[in-house]
Tab-separated table of C-alpha atoms and ligand atoms in Angstrom:
chain	number	residue	atom	x	y	z
A	1	MET	CA	0.000	0.000	0.000
A	2	LEU	CA	1.284	3.438	-0.945
A	3	VAL	CA	0.181	6.793	0.468
A	4	LEU	CA	1.236	10.156	-0.942
A	5	GLY	CA	1.476	12.875	1.737
A	6	VAL	CA	1.233	16.625	1.104
A	7	GLU	CA	2.207	19.230	3.725
A	8	SER	CA	1.462	22.924	3.141
A	9	SER	CA	0.393	24.345	6.524
A	10	CYS	CA	3.005	27.083	6.810
A	11	ASP	CA	6.227	27.980	4.988
A	12	GLU	CA	7.452	24.638	3.599
A	13	THR	CA	5.902	22.557	0.853
A	14	GLY	CA	6.609	18.899	1.674
A	15	VAL	CA	5.620	15.842	-0.350
A	16	ALA	CA	6.440	12.183	0.336
A	17	ILE	CA	5.459	8.611	-0.477
A	18	TYR	CA	5.107	6.097	2.371
A	19	ASP	CA	4.898	2.357	1.753
A	20	ASP	CA	3.176	0.244	4.428
A	21	LYS	CA	5.749	-2.568	4.093
A	22	LEU	CA	8.903	-0.704	3.109
A	23	GLY	CA	8.479	2.587	4.964
A	24	LEU	CA	9.445	5.923	3.433
A	25	ARG	CA	10.034	5.600	-0.323
A	26	ALA	CA	10.713	9.223	-1.285
A	27	HIS	CA	10.367	12.725	0.073
A	28	ALA	CA	10.996	16.243	-1.147
A	29	LEU	CA	10.756	19.663	0.441
A	30	HIS	CA	10.712	23.234	-0.787
A	31	THR	CA	11.375	25.887	1.827
A	32	GLN	CA	10.072	29.440	1.530
A	33	ILE	CA	12.691	30.927	3.878
A	34	PRO	CA	14.169	33.314	1.255
A	35	ILE	CA	10.669	34.667	0.490
A	36	HIS	CA	9.726	35.432	4.101
A	37	ALA	CA	13.204	36.344	5.438
A	38	GLN	CA	12.981	39.868	4.011
A	39	TYR	CA	9.826	40.483	6.096
A	40	GLY	CA	11.211	38.919	9.310
A	41	GLY	CA	8.418	36.309	9.502
A	42	VAL	CA	5.885	34.331	7.491
A	43	VAL	CA	3.601	36.382	5.193
A	44	PRO	CA	0.506	34.131	4.831
A	45	GLU	CA	-0.546	35.350	1.363
A	46	LEU	CA	2.944	34.807	-0.069
A	47	ALA	CA	3.070	31.358	1.556
A	48	GLY	CA	-0.146	30.267	-0.188
A	49	ARG	CA	1.016	31.583	-3.565
A	50	ASP	CA	4.332	29.771	-3.346
A	51	HIS	CA	2.719	26.451	-2.334
A	52	ILE	CA	0.655	26.663	-5.546
A	53	LYS	CA	3.862	26.833	-7.607
A	54	ARG	CA	5.634	24.014	-5.778
A	55	VAL	CA	3.167	21.276	-5.035
A	56	VAL	CA	2.757	19.691	-8.492
A	57	PRO	CA	6.500	19.646	-9.358
A	58	LEU	CA	7.200	18.081	-5.942
A	59	ILE	CA	4.574	15.362	-6.524
A	60	ARG	CA	6.229	14.652	-9.903
A	61	LYS	CA	9.622	14.472	-8.220
A	62	VAL	CA	8.647	12.024	-5.456
A	63	THR	CA	6.746	9.703	-7.782
A	64	ALA	CA	9.800	9.619	-10.084
A	65	ASP	CA	12.193	9.132	-7.136
A	66	ALA	CA	10.071	6.273	-5.738
A	67	ASN	CA	9.751	4.835	-9.242
A	68	VAL	CA	5.948	4.712	-9.068
A	69	THR	CA	3.155	6.272	-11.089
A	70	LEU	CA	0.086	8.068	-9.750
A	71	SER	CA	-2.021	5.017	-10.506
A	72	ASP	CA	0.068	2.981	-8.016
A	73	LEU	CA	-1.126	5.194	-5.125
A	74	ASP	CA	-3.774	3.873	-2.712
A	75	ALA	CA	-4.597	7.149	-0.952
A	76	ILE	CA	-3.527	10.792	-0.736
A	77	ALA	CA	-3.031	12.393	2.666
A	78	TYR	CA	-2.885	16.139	3.217
A	79	THR	CA	-2.434	18.452	6.196
A	80	ALA	CA	-5.941	19.697	7.016
A	81	GLY	CA	-4.856	21.822	10.008
A	82	PRO	CA	-3.870	23.500	12.203
A	83	GLY	CA	-2.088	26.118	10.107
A	84	LEU	CA	-2.522	29.133	7.839
A	85	ILE	CA	-5.822	28.788	6.039
A	86	GLY	CA	-4.634	29.979	2.611
A	87	ALA	CA	-1.604	27.694	2.791
A	88	LEU	CA	-3.604	24.677	4.008
A	89	LEU	CA	-6.145	25.129	1.211
A	90	VAL	CA	-3.496	24.698	-1.493
A	91	GLY	CA	-2.395	21.234	-0.317
A	92	ALA	CA	-5.968	20.220	0.512
A	93	MET	CA	-7.335	21.233	-2.917
A	94	GLU	CA	-4.509	19.517	-4.771
A	95	ALA	CA	-4.765	16.310	-2.733
A	96	ARG	CA	-8.561	16.198	-2.841
A	97	ALA	CA	-8.688	16.845	-6.615
A	98	LEU	CA	-5.977	14.291	-7.410
A	99	ALA	CA	-7.619	11.660	-5.196
A	100	PHE	CA	-10.938	12.317	-6.941
A	101	ALA	CA	-9.338	11.942	-10.380
A	102	LEU	CA	-7.636	8.686	-9.330
A	103	ASN	CA	-10.766	7.455	-7.520
A	104	ILE	CA	-8.885	6.803	-4.278
A	105	PRO	CA	-9.485	8.173	-0.736
A	106	ALA	CA	-8.190	11.542	0.427
A	107	ILE	CA	-7.095	11.536	4.080
A	108	PRO	CA	-7.133	14.753	6.126
A	109	VAL	CA	-4.195	14.700	8.578
A	110	HIS	CA	-3.642	16.704	11.765
A	111	HIS	CA	-0.283	18.491	11.447
A	112	MET	CA	0.641	17.909	15.110
A	113	GLU	CA	-0.183	14.201	14.876
A	114	GLY	CA	2.217	14.152	11.937
A	115	HIS	CA	4.958	15.710	14.083
A	116	LEU	CA	4.217	13.362	16.976
A	117	LEU	CA	4.494	10.262	14.774
A	118	ALA	CA	7.611	11.443	12.881
A	119	PRO	CA	10.016	9.462	15.147
A	120	MET	CA	8.297	6.343	13.726
A	121	LEU	CA	10.052	7.130	10.422
A	122	GLU	CA	13.346	6.131	12.058
A	123	SER	CA	14.936	2.685	12.084
A	124	GLU	CA	14.289	2.416	15.853
A	125	PRO	CA	10.694	3.589	16.208
A	126	PRO	CA	9.092	4.126	19.626
A	127	SER	CA	6.396	1.703	20.741
A	128	PHE	CA	3.192	2.738	22.490
A	129	PRO	CA	2.415	3.936	25.172
A	130	PHE	CA	4.595	7.004	25.707
A	131	VAL	CA	4.619	10.640	26.796
A	132	ALA	CA	5.138	13.047	23.889
A	133	LEU	CA	6.692	16.487	24.092
A	134	LEU	CA	5.626	18.531	21.067
A	135	VAL	CA	7.674	21.685	20.627
A	136	SER	CA	7.023	23.616	17.427
A	137	GLY	CA	6.589	27.197	16.270
A	138	GLY	CA	2.927	27.275	17.234
A	139	HIS	CA	2.589	24.665	19.994
A	140	THR	CA	4.248	23.420	23.171
A	141	MET	CA	2.421	20.425	24.581
A	142	LEU	CA	2.932	17.412	26.810
A	143	ILE	CA	0.706	14.561	25.733
A	144	LYS	CA	-0.059	11.182	27.240
A	145	VAL	CA	-0.261	8.785	24.292
A	146	SER	CA	-1.784	5.610	25.738
A	147	ALA	CA	-2.332	4.047	22.316
A	148	PRO	CA	-2.149	5.122	18.650
A	149	GLY	CA	-4.401	8.140	18.086
A	150	SER	CA	-5.275	8.502	21.766
A	151	TYR	CA	-4.027	11.888	22.893
A	152	GLU	CA	-4.553	13.302	26.387
A	153	ILE	CA	-3.096	16.791	26.769
A	154	LEU	CA	-1.265	16.953	30.106
A	155	GLY	CA	-0.027	20.522	29.755
A	156	GLU	CA	0.628	23.262	27.220
A	157	SER	CA	2.005	26.757	26.881
A	158	VAL	CA	-0.164	29.492	28.330
A	159	ASP	CA	1.538	32.106	26.114
A	160	ASP	CA	4.372	31.777	23.550
A	161	ALA	CA	5.200	28.361	22.125
A	162	ALA	CA	8.823	27.210	22.572
A	163	GLY	CA	9.618	27.849	18.901
A	164	GLU	CA	8.007	31.284	19.076
A	165	ALA	CA	10.202	32.084	22.109
A	166	PHE	CA	13.281	31.021	20.084
A	167	ASP	CA	12.180	33.136	17.115
A	168	LYS	CA	11.399	36.251	19.187
A	169	THR	CA	14.617	35.948	21.215
A	170	ALA	CA	16.577	35.525	17.996
A	171	LYS	CA	15.021	38.755	16.716
A	172	LEU	CA	16.072	40.555	19.933
A	173	LEU	CA	19.612	39.350	19.226
A	174	GLY	CA	19.411	40.766	15.698
A	175	LEU	CA	19.238	37.378	13.972
A	176	PRO	CA	17.216	36.894	10.765
A	177	TYR	CA	14.158	34.653	10.341
A	178	PRO	CA	13.907	31.729	10.995
A	179	GLY	CA	15.363	32.445	14.405
A	180	GLY	CA	15.543	29.024	16.096
A	181	PRO	CA	18.369	27.459	14.082
A	182	LYS	CA	20.235	30.815	13.860
A	183	LEU	CA	20.067	31.209	17.656
A	184	GLU	CA	21.427	27.691	18.094
A	185	ALA	CA	24.317	28.489	15.749
A	186	LEU	CA	25.095	31.694	17.693
A	187	ALA	CA	24.992	29.829	21.041
A	188	ASN	CA	27.472	27.353	19.577
A	189	GLU	CA	29.937	30.166	18.802
A	190	GLY	CA	31.466	29.684	22.245
A	191	GLY	CA	28.413	30.774	24.294
A	192	ASP	CA	29.152	30.453	28.038
A	193	SER	CA	26.432	28.756	30.113
A	194	SER	CA	27.552	30.483	33.309
A	195	ALA	CA	27.361	34.041	31.973
A	196	TYR	CA	23.659	34.610	32.810
A	197	HIS	CA	20.986	32.806	34.746
A	198	PHE	CA	17.624	33.306	33.055
A	199	PRO	CA	14.431	32.170	34.826
A	200	ARG	CA	13.052	28.651	34.357
A	201	PRO	CA	9.415	29.685	33.958
A	202	MET	CA	6.789	27.781	35.947
A	203	ILE	CA	9.018	24.894	37.019
A	204	ASP	CA	7.933	25.388	40.648
A	205	ARG	CA	4.269	25.087	39.736
A	206	PRO	CA	2.826	21.615	40.176
A	207	ASN	CA	1.003	21.618	36.820
A	208	LEU	CA	2.429	20.721	33.419
A	209	ASP	CA	1.825	24.042	31.668
A	210	PHE	CA	4.572	26.196	30.181
A	211	SER	CA	5.085	29.948	29.905
A	212	PHE	CA	7.883	31.423	27.804
A	213	ALA	CA	6.851	35.077	27.456
A	214	GLY	CA	8.667	36.184	30.660
A	215	LEU	CA	11.915	34.560	29.566
A	216	LYS	CA	11.934	36.789	26.506
A	217	THR	CA	11.662	39.869	28.764
A	218	SER	CA	14.678	38.695	30.808
A	219	VAL	CA	16.635	38.346	27.577
A	220	LEU	CA	15.586	41.851	26.518
A	221	ASN	CA	16.849	43.255	29.844
A	222	ALA	CA	20.157	41.411	29.414
A	223	VAL	CA	20.524	42.731	25.851
A	224	ASN	CA	19.846	46.321	26.977
A	225	LYS	CA	22.269	46.146	29.922
A	226	SER	CA	24.955	44.614	27.774
A	227	LYS	CA	24.513	47.326	25.132
A	228	GLU	CA	24.799	50.028	27.818
A	229	ALA	CA	27.965	48.389	29.138
A	230	GLY	CA	29.386	48.287	25.600
A	231	THR	CA	29.979	44.523	25.784
A	232	TYR	CA	27.078	43.406	23.563
A	233	GLU	CA	29.130	41.927	20.724
A	234	GLN	CA	30.976	39.582	23.130
A	235	ASP	CA	27.789	38.879	25.098
A	236	ARG	CA	25.482	37.832	22.247
A	237	ALA	CA	26.631	34.207	22.110
A	238	ASN	CA	26.442	33.972	25.928
A	239	ILE	CA	22.887	35.325	25.970
A	240	ALA	CA	21.874	32.844	23.226
A	241	LYS	CA	23.483	29.948	25.095
A	242	CYS	CA	21.887	30.868	28.453
A	243	PHE	CA	18.469	31.296	26.817
A	244	GLU	CA	18.801	27.848	25.210
A	245	ASP	CA	19.797	26.374	28.607
A	246	ALA	CA	16.759	27.955	30.300
A	247	VAL	CA	14.371	26.469	27.706
A	248	ALA	CA	16.094	23.058	27.846
A	249	ASP	CA	15.999	23.002	31.655
A	250	THR	CA	12.317	23.954	31.721
A	251	LEU	CA	11.462	21.206	29.229
A	252	VAL	CA	13.474	18.652	31.248
A	253	HIS	CA	11.634	19.502	34.493
A	254	LYS	CA	8.203	19.350	32.919
A	255	CYS	CA	8.926	16.125	31.006
A	256	GLU	CA	10.151	14.465	34.178
A	257	ARG	CA	6.984	15.486	36.003
A	258	ALA	CA	4.776	14.318	33.115
A	259	LEU	CA	6.494	10.904	32.995
A	260	LYS	CA	5.976	10.485	36.748
A	261	GLN	CA	2.346	11.533	36.498
A	262	ALA	CA	1.647	9.212	33.552
A	263	GLN	CA	3.737	6.429	35.160
A	264	MET	CA	5.634	5.932	31.929
A	265	ASN	CA	9.310	5.865	31.053
A	266	THR	CA	9.295	6.419	27.289
A	267	LEU	CA	9.537	9.958	25.932
A	268	VAL	CA	8.936	10.976	22.310
A	269	VAL	CA	10.112	14.464	21.370
A	270	ALA	CA	8.883	16.080	18.152
A	271	GLY	CA	8.364	19.407	16.364
A	272	GLY	CA	10.823	21.984	14.995
A	273	VAL	CA	12.465	22.806	18.339
A	274	SER	CA	13.371	19.123	18.825
A	275	ALA	CA	16.037	19.709	16.138
A	276	ASN	CA	17.963	21.733	18.755
A	277	SER	CA	21.092	19.881	19.921
A	278	ALA	CA	21.164	21.337	23.461
A	279	ILE	CA	17.536	20.296	23.979
A	280	ARG	CA	18.118	16.838	22.483
A	281	SER	CA	21.099	16.229	24.740
A	282	ALA	CA	19.356	17.553	27.916
A	283	LEU	CA	16.384	15.229	27.320
A	284	THR	CA	18.690	12.322	26.417
A	285	ASP	CA	20.515	12.844	29.742
A	286	LEU	CA	17.204	12.935	31.623
A	287	MET	CA	16.097	9.617	30.159
A	288	ALA	CA	19.504	8.022	30.793
A	289	LEU	CA	19.218	9.027	34.476
A	290	ARG	CA	15.709	7.557	34.593
A	291	HIS	CA	16.798	4.359	32.775
A	292	GLY	CA	14.068	5.146	30.264
A	293	ARG	CA	14.077	5.662	26.495
A	294	VAL	CA	13.851	8.802	24.392
A	295	PHE	CA	12.984	9.020	20.694
A	296	PHE	CA	13.494	11.871	18.244
A	297	ALA	CA	13.048	12.147	14.499
A	298	ARG	CA	16.159	12.861	12.420
A	299	ARG	CA	16.628	16.652	12.287
A	300	GLU	CA	15.096	17.164	8.821
A	301	PHE	CA	11.895	15.454	10.008
A	302	CYS	CA	11.666	17.551	13.210
A	303	THR	CA	10.638	20.596	11.197
A	304	ASP	CA	7.726	20.530	8.741
A	305	ASN	CA	7.927	17.843	6.055
A	306	GLY	CA	5.775	15.626	3.850
A	307	ALA	CA	7.089	12.326	5.255
A	308	MET	CA	5.301	12.735	8.597
A	309	ILE	CA	2.022	13.521	6.794
A	310	ALA	CA	2.365	10.461	4.538
A	311	LEU	CA	3.041	8.273	7.613
A	312	ALA	CA	0.148	9.682	9.698
A	313	GLY	CA	-2.040	9.434	6.566
A	314	MET	CA	-1.071	5.774	6.145
A	315	MET	CA	-2.179	5.061	9.728
A	316	ARG	CA	-5.537	6.817	9.253
A	317	PHE	CA	-5.935	5.038	5.879
A	318	LYS	CA	-5.281	1.606	7.414
A	319	ALA	CA	-7.915	2.413	10.053
A	320	GLY	CA	-10.434	3.247	7.305
A	321	GLN	CA	-10.659	6.874	8.452
A	322	TYR	CA	-11.115	8.665	5.115
A	323	GLY	CA	-12.182	12.195	4.357
A	324	ASN	CA	-15.323	12.809	2.317
A	325	LEU	CA	-15.529	14.768	-0.916
A	326	GLU	CA	-15.466	18.131	0.875
A	327	VAL	CA	-12.297	20.180	1.085
A	328	ASN	CA	-12.235	20.800	4.816
A	329	VAL	CA	-9.383	22.622	6.500
A	330	HIS	CA	-9.196	23.681	10.149
A	331	PRO	CA	-6.858	26.572	11.061
A	332	ARG	CA	-7.517	25.521	14.688
A	333	TRP	CA	-8.058	21.869	15.492
A	334	PRO	CA	-7.632	20.383	18.989
A	335	LEU	CA	-5.460	17.245	18.866
A	336	ALA	CA	-7.456	15.520	21.622
A	337	THR	CA	-10.546	15.389	19.356
A	338	LEU	CA	-8.952	12.885	16.923
A	339	ALA	CA	-10.428	9.393	16.701
A	340	PRO	CA	-8.345	6.622	18.308
A	341	LEU	CA	-6.520	4.226	15.981
A	342	PRO	CA	-6.388	0.431	16.286
A	343	GLU	CA	-2.975	-1.271	16.746
A	344	SER	CA	-3.439	-2.651	13.215
A	345	ALA	CA	-3.014	0.904	11.886
A	346	ILE	CA	0.700	0.819	12.755
A	347	PRO	CA	2.573	0.361	9.452
A	348	GLU	CA	4.185	-3.021	8.879
A	349	ALA	CA	7.497	-1.239	8.302
A	350	CYS	CA	7.419	0.089	11.921
A	351	GLN	CA	6.449	-3.285	13.367
A	352	ALA	CA	9.317	-4.965	11.550
A	353	CYS	CA	11.711	-2.379	13.065
A	354	SER	CA	10.279	-2.826	16.583
A	355	GLU	CA	10.646	-6.600	16.317
A	356	ARG	CA	14.278	-6.255	15.232
A	357	GLN	CA	14.780	-3.821	18.114
A	358	GLY	CA	13.246	-6.229	20.663
A	359	ALA	CA	15.077	-9.261	19.273
B	1	KG4	O1	7.485	22.234	13.632
B	1	KG4	P1	7.890	23.434	12.860
B	1	KG4	O2	8.751	23.250	11.641
B	1	KG4	O3	6.673	24.273	12.418
B	1	KG4	C1	5.499	24.402	13.171
B	1	KG4	O4	4.659	23.488	13.115
B	1	KG4	O5	5.445	25.429	13.885
B	1	KG4	O6	8.640	24.346	13.917
B	1	KG4	C2	9.234	25.546	13.548
B	1	KG4	C3	9.860	26.142	14.798
B	1	KG4	C4	10.365	27.550	14.579
B	1	KG4	O7	9.953	28.343	15.658
B	1	KG4	C5	11.868	27.366	14.536
B	1	KG4	O8	12.582	28.497	14.940
B	1	KG4	C6	12.048	26.218	15.505
B	1	KG4	O9	10.983	25.348	15.216
B	1	KG4	N1	13.329	25.533	15.284
B	1	KG4	C7	14.341	25.525	16.186
B	1	KG4	C8	15.410	24.830	15.586
B	1	KG4	N2	15.020	24.442	14.328
B	1	KG4	C9	13.733	24.888	14.169
B	1	KG4	N3	14.422	26.018	17.425
B	1	KG4	C10	15.562	25.830	18.088
B	1	KG4	N4	16.645	25.211	17.582
B	1	KG4	C11	16.605	24.682	16.339
B	1	KG4	N5	17.686	24.057	15.833
B	2	ZN	ZN1	5.046	21.961	12.165
């Protein structure tokens, strides 16, 4: 069985083909960074227009790369939300129209479910149940995943998402869009962890919610003081490093609490911010201390991509959860409202990996 996945919720057009038995067959991505960089952030109208130009050539590329034709496809999955409505509509219209022409099902996929399942694209996929930490540009969530498709939100950000905090802090440090990876690169230019101690927001609170807006204000104060002292150029890398440490530490504390609360010892970390090396290593250390396991996607599948949509689409397809003929997109769409999936929805390719892992 082959599913084509189309992602167009924000500023990357991603297309991929997932094979139930063999796993990922091909994937391709077009990033809009150069278009939006000059405006310092994503311009929704320009995003939609660029997706229109990219989606068909990318579908041609992945079918050629996987050595299949459109008539070999069994279903077409597309990101139906959450995301920018104009951008979502491009992928949804293309996928729905193509599926109609081929007389196969179109599968609406939740973007955050895609992120959450992305570590299953790896050769050592996680097995259920687990606690998931989703850290992207728009969301920061801790989720108890008791079984495939069963998502109980344990906590989330009450203000900025982790990725948003990275992007805004990067802007304060004069870095161009997209800020997260640029801030990481600056921190790695010899940033000293002991130079500043920024707050670890809400780690003393017993709940599992996050708040990153105050951290940004602390960074702003540090930037202003350092500019007044005339030491800003030397301090920038230190500020970036100490900000990264504060976010990593906060995530570690909350993940530990969530694992205790859920009585689980497997952590899955997904979303754009999970590409960050300091965060990956802090969470890896936490799970080593707990004698538990942690799973990430490879870095290119942490940020938006078509592979995660093709995989999540395959699971919904195997469960018989198809979309109807309507083109329905949801700019807002709570993850906890998704229908549960049976164990049989897990692709054979993932099961084969888990068996090898357990053997
Ligand atoms: O998951 P994603 O690609 O898109 C959304 O669904 O939002 O996440 C994008 C976010 C951006 O805020 C970006 O700055 C952040 O992930 N990000 C990073 C890194 N790579 C991407 N943040 C910190 N370090 C990184 N290496
Ligand atoms: Zn995303």
